[in-house]
Amino acid sequence: MLLNADDFREEARRLLPRFVFDYVDGAADDGDCLRRNRSDLESLTLAPRVLRDTTVIDTSIEVFGRQWRVPFGIAPTGLNGLVQPGGDAILSAAADRAGAPFALSTASNMRLEDVRAAAPGGVQWMQLYVMHREMAQRIVQRAQKAGYQALVLTVDVPVSGNRELDARNGFKMPFRPTPKLAWDLITHPRWALRAARAGAPDFANITADGADAGSASMQAALLARAMDRSLVWETLARLRDDWKGPLLLKGLLHPHDARLAVEHGVDGLIVSNHGGRQLDASPSAISALPGVVAAVQGRMPVFMDSGIRRGTHIAKAIALGATGVFVGRPVLYGLAARGAVGVDRVLGLLAEELVRTMTLLGTPRIADLRSLIDAPLNVRQ
Ligand SMILES: Cc1cc2nc3c(=O)[nH]c(=O)nc-3n(C[C@H](O)[C@H](O)[C@H](O)COP(=O)(O)O)c2cc1C
Ligand SMILES: CCCCCCC(=O)C(=O)O
């Protein structure tokens, strides 16, 4: 039975070729940070209040003038077309149905304009990787024109994390079958057939860029996660000018960086260690959250991702000051397991678990969760 995010993970493991599952599920080096994300979330406790009216539970929040029905959204993940062709359109539409935001990765296999069209009424944010400044500028312009409401600059990938599982699996694009990969495909015929019908996925936002050969070298750069490492706080000003809507930084963990973000006119933060896929020595995102929240002093919303698998995890992050959270792998497990229905179910499970948690805690509104931290409750920091 598929009763929680971990069940969907096992189903995804069964249905996806090994190299795809490992790409989605894997982490950097030894997976220490990945495990820490989860165990730190698990070790926190929330002491419930009793005899409070919880007849109606309201999980909605308002972010940048838009109402979210739930305080969580779908994090940007690249190469979703590998999990299922058209993955980003499916995820985006599912987020919209759940009243949640969707963040599209620069490394999508679909053009950002097409993903936007899949859920024109939804909250959609565009994630930016800067391999090349002019190309990034064009992506920003296209995202603005297509109607993305916020821009998320990912700042924790100056270089790729060390993904040994991918190396062992010979996972690289363009896809060149080796005997090991061929066996992987033969033993997962449903996935292989669907992928063969759809054709080899590429980085559609880069190929759609139009700038002559920009494409080939930029695709290679993105594949290698070879970003522009000369990007610094001072050069953020250009992006700040180009993008007219809210600008968020994703991948911050240090309170001092949070203060710099405030000084540089950033509108929001996503405290994240990339789901443990970058620096394996990083602190868990949940343990870094209170320091960032304190540094920001309410001057902008602070979101968190990395390790969220349960409604209780969402409640804990909010109790520690997060405006809301994002989930990465769980929705990809849902997509792999049952397509759109699976994504709906994973989002639905998280929402149901959150409602149950809020009822058990005696906190009918999201703001009540936030005040848990100031109350004499057992919330460890
Ligand atoms: C398969 C995969 C691809 C990812 N691709 C991107 C990406 O293109 N851009 C980005 O900013 N973060 C990317 N991330 C990181 C996620 O946005 C997010 O930080 C992370 O998945 C959160 O951790 P969780 O998977 O434990 O929820 C990726 C994560 C995964 C699992
Ligand atoms: C193989 C290149 C994928 C692009 C970047 C995806 C990503 O950020 C990740 O964590 O993986």
PDB file of C-alpha atoms in Angstrom, residues 2 34 38 47 60 88 122 135 166 228 243 263 293 311 332 366:
ATOM      1  CA  LEU A   2       1.207   3.501  -0.805  1.00  0.00           C
ATOM      2  CA  LEU A  34      21.057  13.408   3.252  1.00  0.00           C
ATOM      3  CA  ARG A  38      16.030  13.424   7.914  1.00  0.00           C
ATOM      4  CA  ALA A  47       4.349  19.299  22.478  1.00  0.00           C
ATOM      5  CA  SER A  60      -3.299  28.412   3.765  1.00  0.00           C
ATOM      6  CA  ASP A  88       7.331  19.170 -15.491  1.00  0.00           C
ATOM      7  CA  GLY A 122      -1.009  28.434 -10.976  1.00  0.00           C
ATOM      8  CA  MET A 135      22.042  33.115 -21.615  1.00  0.00           C
ATOM      9  CA  ASP A 166      25.799   8.493 -11.089  1.00  0.00           C
ATOM     10  CA  ASP A 228      29.685  30.694 -13.652  1.00  0.00           C
ATOM     11  CA  TRP A 243      13.950  40.639 -12.968  1.00  0.00           C
ATOM     12  CA  GLU A 263      21.434  44.111   2.122  1.00  0.00           C
ATOM     13  CA  VAL A 293      15.293  33.275  10.429  1.00  0.00           C
ATOM     14  CA  GLY A 311       3.295  16.611   7.539  1.00  0.00           C
ATOM     15  CA  LEU A 332       9.363  12.592  -8.163  1.00  0.00           C
ATOM     16  CA  ILE A 366      -0.411  28.247  10.267  1.00  0.00           C
TER      17      ILE A 366
END
